[in-house]
Amino acid sequence: MAYVALYRRWRPQGFDALVGQDAVRIALSNALTTGRIAHAYLFAGPRGTGKTSTEKIWSKALNCEQGPTANPCNECANCQRINDGSSMDVFEIDAASNRGIDEIRDLREKVMFAPVNGRYKVYIIDEVHMLTTEAFNALLKTLEEPPAHIVFILATTEPHKIPATIHSRCQSFDFKRVTNEDIAKRLREVADGSEIRADDEALKLIAIQSDGGMRDALSLLDQCGVMADTVTAETVRNVLGIVGREALRELVRAIGRQDLSAGLQLLNRLAEQGKDVRQILTELAEYLRAVLLYKASPGYHEIYLTDTEEAISELALLFGSDRLMAAEERLHQAMGELRFSARGRITAELCLFDL
């Protein structure tokens, strides 16, 4: 059998399995329980936060032979067709490649036909913000007076690009970035269920690096699981090219003591290890941000994802707040210069000299 990626194999099959989207889960479940099913929904939020999974669950909830129900059975013919992508009543349209007025006119003609197997025909338009102005205007008429058997789901990562006239005709749901704790917990379930041995520290690091995206976290775990028999924090760092706490701690200490020689030697060592210059400067900015916030508010626990309280408190003694603010400004300037620099190493060295 062909290998199936973790994010597909572990895609939530019901509302209860959605990670980190409690508000969306409760609202949609209540709508099904009370029979208040709208004709158009707008799912907005960052990538990998569950929009596609929710689209499929909602389609099954509407068309399940036991429903409409907040708990689709995943066993009836309608649920199985939706799960394997063969349903004649669920249509997924990529607005990035079907963004013109002709495609929307074609859709308007087809919505008049009754469902083949289920109760509803569900039209899912992904990245809907990519539609042209003319296409939005054509879609608007259908959203105003849709047939009773039609449900639209519009999904986007950029809701501010959706016209207000479209917004006003949809029930909007905002998908939030998943917390690091929720991601790490889900990764543990997936790792154990997929026979992937992984350290808790590695899963926490994956959660941090995924920036609130559950799909990104699962893809990274998938990749790390191929790299080593046991996934450790070092495995994750190697896969992502991350500098790591220890090296950053040493670099920040050299900057704090104004030891340019030690700083340049460390920069050279990291470059020889294959670390990307932009990655080094990015992680350095994150570490100095943690030191700055520690000086202002030691109780802000978010900073301890960067390093331990003991390490940050020790390094905070080497800096004043004004110097840290100036350092952050200089680092962001250097990261901007890297886009146009032929030799990124020179940009990093001059930045380190200034720091």
Coordinates of C-alpha atoms in Angstrom, one line a residue:
M1 CA 0.0 0.0 0.0
A2 CA 1.1 3.6 -0.7
Y3 CA 2.3 5.5 2.4
V4 CA -0.3 8.0 3.8
A5 CA 1.1 11.1 5.5
L6 CA 0.4 11.5 9.2
Y7 CA -1.7 14.7 8.7
R8 CA -4.0 12.8 6.4
R9 CA -4.1 9.5 8.4
W10 CA -4.9 11.4 11.6
R11 CA -7.3 13.9 10.1
P12 CA -10.2 14.4 12.6
Q13 CA -13.3 12.4 11.6
G14 CA -15.7 14.2 14.0
F15 CA -16.1 17.5 15.9
D16 CA -14.8 15.9 19.1
A17 CA -11.4 15.3 17.5
L18 CA -10.8 18.9 16.4
V19 CA -7.8 20.2 18.3
G20 CA -7.8 23.8 19.7
Q21 CA -11.1 25.0 18.1
D22 CA -13.6 24.6 20.9
A23 CA -15.6 27.7 20.0
V24 CA -16.1 26.5 16.4
R25 CA -16.9 22.9 17.5
I26 CA -19.5 24.0 20.0
A27 CA -21.2 26.5 17.6
L28 CA -21.5 24.0 14.7
S29 CA -22.6 21.2 17.0
N30 CA -25.3 23.3 18.5
A31 CA -26.5 24.4 15.0
L32 CA -26.9 20.8 14.0
T33 CA -28.7 19.9 17.3
T34 CA -31.2 22.8 17.0
G35 CA -31.6 22.4 13.2
R36 CA -30.3 26.0 12.5
I37 CA -28.4 25.2 9.4
A38 CA -27.3 28.3 7.4
H39 CA -26.8 28.3 3.7
A40 CA -23.3 29.8 3.8
Y41 CA -20.3 29.7 6.1
L42 CA -17.0 31.5 6.1
F43 CA -14.1 29.6 7.7
A44 CA -11.1 32.0 8.3
G45 CA -7.8 31.4 10.0
P46 CA -4.1 30.5 9.5
R47 CA -3.0 27.5 7.6
G48 CA -3.1 24.1 9.3
T49 CA -5.6 25.1 12.0
G50 CA -8.4 22.7 11.0
K51 CA -10.5 24.5 8.3
T52 CA -10.3 21.6 5.8
S53 CA -11.0 19.0 8.4
T54 CA -14.0 21.0 9.6
E55 CA -15.3 21.3 6.0
K56 CA -15.3 17.5 5.7
I57 CA -16.8 16.9 9.1
W58 CA -19.6 19.5 8.4
S59 CA -20.3 17.8 5.0
K60 CA -20.6 14.4 6.7
A61 CA -22.8 15.9 9.6
L62 CA -25.3 17.2 7.0
N63 CA -25.4 14.1 4.8
C64 CA -24.9 11.3 7.3
E65 CA -27.7 8.7 7.0
Q66 CA -28.2 9.1 10.8
G67 CA -28.4 12.9 10.6
P68 CA -28.2 15.8 10.3
T69 CA -26.1 15.0 13.4
A70 CA -23.3 16.5 15.4
N71 CA -21.7 13.0 15.5
P72 CA -21.5 11.6 11.9
C73 CA -21.1 7.8 12.0
N74 CA -18.3 7.5 9.4
E75 CA -19.7 4.1 8.5
C76 CA -22.7 4.8 6.3
A77 CA -22.3 5.1 2.5
N78 CA -22.6 8.9 2.5
C79 CA -19.9 9.3 5.2
Q80 CA -17.5 6.9 3.4
R81 CA -18.0 8.6 0.1
I82 CA -17.1 12.0 1.6
N83 CA -14.1 10.5 3.5
D84 CA -12.6 8.9 0.3
G85 CA -13.5 12.0 -1.9
S86 CA -15.9 10.2 -4.2
S87 CA -19.2 11.9 -3.1
M88 CA -21.3 13.4 -5.9
D89 CA -22.8 15.9 -3.4
V90 CA -19.6 17.5 -2.1
F91 CA -17.6 19.8 -4.4
E92 CA -14.2 21.2 -3.6
I93 CA -13.2 24.2 -5.7
D94 CA -9.7 25.8 -5.5
A95 CA -10.3 29.5 -6.0
A96 CA -6.6 30.0 -6.7
S97 CA -6.9 28.2 -10.0
N98 CA -10.6 28.7 -10.6
R99 CA -11.0 32.4 -9.8
G100 CA -12.8 33.8 -12.8
I101 CA -16.4 34.8 -13.5
D102 CA -16.8 31.8 -16.0
E103 CA -16.2 29.3 -13.2
I104 CA -18.7 30.9 -10.9
R105 CA -21.3 31.1 -13.6
D106 CA -20.8 27.4 -14.2
L107 CA -21.3 26.8 -10.5
R108 CA -24.5 28.9 -10.5
E109 CA -26.0 26.6 -13.2
K110 CA -25.1 23.4 -11.3
V111 CA -26.4 24.4 -7.9
M112 CA -30.0 24.1 -9.2
F113 CA -29.7 20.3 -9.5
A114 CA -30.9 18.2 -6.5
P115 CA -28.4 16.1 -4.4
V116 CA -27.5 12.7 -5.8
N117 CA -27.3 10.7 -2.5
G118 CA -27.5 13.0 0.5
R119 CA -29.7 15.8 1.8
Y120 CA -27.5 18.7 0.8
K121 CA -25.1 19.6 -1.9
V122 CA -22.0 21.2 -0.3
Y123 CA -19.8 23.6 -2.2
I124 CA -16.4 24.2 -0.6
I125 CA -14.4 27.1 -2.1
D126 CA -10.9 27.1 -0.7
E127 CA -8.8 30.3 -0.7
V128 CA -11.9 32.2 -1.7
H129 CA -10.1 35.5 -1.3
M130 CA -8.4 34.7 -4.7
L131 CA -11.6 35.2 -6.6
T132 CA -11.8 38.2 -8.9
T133 CA -14.2 41.1 -8.2
E134 CA -16.4 40.0 -11.1
A135 CA -16.5 36.4 -9.7
F136 CA -17.4 37.7 -6.2
N137 CA -20.3 39.7 -7.8
A138 CA -21.5 36.6 -9.6
L139 CA -21.3 34.5 -6.4
L140 CA -23.2 37.1 -4.5
K141 CA -26.4 36.5 -6.3
T142 CA -26.3 32.8 -5.5
L143 CA -25.6 33.5 -1.9
E144 CA -28.5 35.8 -1.7
E145 CA -31.1 33.3 -3.0
P146 CA -29.7 29.8 -2.8
P147 CA -31.8 26.7 -3.3
A148 CA -32.8 25.0 0.0
H149 CA -30.5 22.0 -0.7
I150 CA -27.3 24.0 -1.1
V151 CA -24.7 24.8 1.6
F152 CA -21.6 26.9 0.8
I153 CA -18.4 26.8 2.8
L154 CA -15.9 29.5 2.0
A155 CA -12.5 29.1 3.4
T156 CA -9.7 31.6 3.5
T157 CA -6.4 32.5 5.2
E158 CA -7.0 36.2 4.4
P159 CA -10.5 37.2 5.5
H160 CA -9.8 40.9 5.1
K161 CA -9.8 40.4 1.3
I162 CA -13.4 39.2 1.3
P163 CA -15.9 41.8 0.3
A164 CA -18.3 43.0 3.0
T165 CA -21.2 42.0 0.9
I166 CA -20.0 38.3 1.0
H167 CA -19.2 38.5 4.7
S168 CA -22.7 39.7 5.6
R169 CA -24.3 36.7 3.9
C170 CA -22.2 34.1 5.7
Q171 CA -21.9 32.8 9.2
S172 CA -18.3 33.5 10.1
F173 CA -16.0 31.3 12.2
D174 CA -12.5 32.2 13.1
F175 CA -10.0 29.4 13.5
K176 CA -7.3 30.2 16.1
R177 CA -3.7 29.1 16.2
V178 CA -3.5 26.0 18.2
T179 CA -1.6 26.3 21.5
N180 CA 1.7 24.6 22.0
E181 CA 0.3 22.5 24.8
D182 CA -2.6 21.2 22.7
I183 CA -0.2 20.5 19.8
A184 CA 2.2 18.6 22.0
K185 CA -0.6 16.6 23.5
R186 CA -1.9 15.6 20.1
L187 CA 1.5 14.8 18.8
R188 CA 2.0 12.4 21.7
E189 CA -1.3 10.6 20.7
V190 CA -0.2 10.4 17.1
A191 CA 3.3 9.2 17.9
D192 CA 2.1 6.5 20.2
G193 CA -0.6 5.5 17.7
S194 CA 1.9 5.4 14.8
E195 CA 4.6 3.5 16.7
I196 CA 7.0 6.5 16.5
R197 CA 9.2 6.8 19.5
A198 CA 9.6 10.5 20.5
D199 CA 10.9 12.4 23.5
D200 CA 8.6 14.9 25.2
E201 CA 11.2 17.6 24.7
A202 CA 11.2 16.9 20.9
L203 CA 7.4 17.1 20.7
K204 CA 7.4 20.4 22.6
L205 CA 10.1 21.8 20.2
I206 CA 8.0 20.6 17.2
A207 CA 4.9 22.4 18.7
I208 CA 6.9 25.6 19.1
Q209 CA 8.3 25.5 15.6
S210 CA 4.9 24.8 14.0
D211 CA 3.6 28.3 15.0
G212 CA 0.1 27.2 15.9
G213 CA -0.4 24.9 12.8
M214 CA -1.5 21.4 13.6
R215 CA -0.8 20.2 10.1
D216 CA 2.7 21.6 10.0
A217 CA 3.4 19.9 13.4
L218 CA 2.2 16.5 12.0
S219 CA 4.3 16.9 8.8
L220 CA 7.4 17.7 10.9
L221 CA 6.8 14.7 13.1
D222 CA 6.4 12.6 10.0
Q223 CA 9.7 13.8 8.7
C224 CA 11.6 13.4 12.0
G225 CA 10.2 9.9 12.4
V226 CA 12.0 8.9 9.2
M227 CA 15.3 10.5 10.3
A228 CA 15.8 8.5 13.6
D229 CA 14.6 5.5 15.5
T230 CA 13.9 7.8 18.4
V231 CA 12.9 11.4 17.7
T232 CA 14.8 13.7 20.0
A233 CA 15.1 17.5 20.2
E234 CA 18.4 17.2 18.4
T235 CA 16.6 15.3 15.6
V236 CA 14.2 18.2 15.2
R237 CA 17.0 20.7 15.2
N238 CA 18.8 18.8 12.5
V239 CA 15.7 18.6 10.3
L240 CA 14.8 22.3 10.7
G241 CA 18.4 23.6 10.8
I242 CA 17.6 25.2 14.2
V243 CA 20.6 26.7 16.1
G244 CA 19.5 25.4 19.5
R245 CA 19.4 26.8 23.0
E246 CA 23.0 26.0 24.0
A247 CA 24.6 27.8 21.0
L248 CA 22.3 30.8 21.3
R249 CA 22.9 31.1 25.0
E250 CA 26.7 31.1 24.3
L251 CA 26.2 33.7 21.5
V252 CA 24.1 36.0 23.6
R253 CA 26.6 35.7 26.5
A254 CA 29.4 36.8 24.1
I255 CA 27.3 39.8 22.9
G256 CA 26.5 40.7 26.5
R257 CA 30.2 40.7 27.4
Q258 CA 31.1 42.5 24.2
D259 CA 33.4 39.6 23.3
L260 CA 33.5 40.0 19.5
S261 CA 36.2 37.3 19.0
A262 CA 34.0 34.7 20.8
G263 CA 30.9 35.8 18.9
L264 CA 32.6 35.6 15.5
Q265 CA 34.1 32.1 16.3
L266 CA 30.7 30.8 17.2
L267 CA 29.1 32.3 14.1
N268 CA 31.7 30.6 12.0
R269 CA 31.1 27.3 13.8
L270 CA 27.4 27.5 13.2
A271 CA 28.0 28.3 9.5
E272 CA 30.3 25.3 9.2
Q273 CA 27.5 23.1 10.6
G274 CA 25.3 24.3 7.8
K275 CA 23.1 26.7 9.8
D276 CA 21.4 29.3 7.6
V277 CA 22.5 32.9 8.4
R278 CA 18.9 34.1 8.4
Q279 CA 17.9 31.3 10.8
I280 CA 20.8 32.3 13.2
L281 CA 19.7 36.0 13.2
T282 CA 16.0 35.0 13.6
E283 CA 16.7 32.8 16.6
L284 CA 19.0 35.4 18.1
A285 CA 16.3 38.0 17.8
E286 CA 13.8 35.6 19.5
Y287 CA 16.3 35.0 22.4
L288 CA 17.1 38.7 23.0
R289 CA 13.3 39.3 22.9
A290 CA 13.0 36.8 25.7
V291 CA 15.7 38.5 27.7
L292 CA 14.0 41.9 27.2
L293 CA 10.6 40.7 28.2
Y294 CA 12.1 38.9 31.3
K295 CA 13.5 42.2 32.5
A296 CA 10.1 43.8 32.1
S297 CA 7.9 41.0 33.2
P298 CA 9.5 37.8 34.7
G299 CA 6.1 36.2 35.2
Y300 CA 5.4 36.1 31.4
H301 CA 5.7 32.4 30.9
E302 CA 5.8 32.5 27.1
I303 CA 9.5 33.6 27.2
Y304 CA 10.4 30.3 28.9
L305 CA 9.8 28.5 25.6
T306 CA 13.0 30.1 24.5
D307 CA 15.2 29.0 27.4
T308 CA 15.0 28.2 31.1
E309 CA 14.3 31.0 33.7
E310 CA 17.7 30.4 35.2
A311 CA 19.6 30.9 32.0
I312 CA 17.6 34.0 30.9
S313 CA 17.9 35.6 34.3
E314 CA 21.7 35.1 34.3
L315 CA 22.0 36.7 30.8
A316 CA 19.6 39.6 31.7
L317 CA 22.3 40.9 34.0
L318 CA 24.6 41.6 31.1
F319 CA 22.1 43.9 29.3
G320 CA 20.2 47.1 29.8
S321 CA 16.7 47.5 28.3
D322 CA 17.8 50.3 25.9
R323 CA 20.6 48.1 24.6
L324 CA 18.3 45.2 24.0
M325 CA 15.8 47.4 22.1
A326 CA 18.6 48.7 19.9
A327 CA 19.8 45.1 19.3
E328 CA 16.4 44.0 18.2
E329 CA 16.2 47.0 15.8
R330 CA 19.6 46.2 14.4
L331 CA 18.8 42.5 13.9
H332 CA 15.6 43.2 12.1
Q333 CA 17.5 45.7 9.8
A334 CA 20.0 42.9 9.1
M335 CA 17.3 40.4 8.3
G336 CA 15.8 42.9 5.8
E337 CA 19.3 43.4 4.2
L338 CA 19.7 39.6 3.7
R339 CA 17.1 39.7 1.0
F340 CA 19.3 41.8 -1.2
S341 CA 22.8 40.7 0.0
A342 CA 25.0 38.5 -2.2
R343 CA 27.0 37.5 0.8
G344 CA 24.8 37.0 3.9
R345 CA 27.8 36.0 6.0
I346 CA 29.1 39.6 5.7
T347 CA 25.8 41.1 6.8
A348 CA 25.7 38.8 9.8
E349 CA 29.3 39.6 10.8
L350 CA 28.7 43.4 10.6
C351 CA 25.4 43.0 12.6
L352 CA 27.3 41.0 15.3
F353 CA 30.0 43.7 15.3
D354 CA 27.3 46.3 16.0
L355 CA 25.6 44.2 18.7

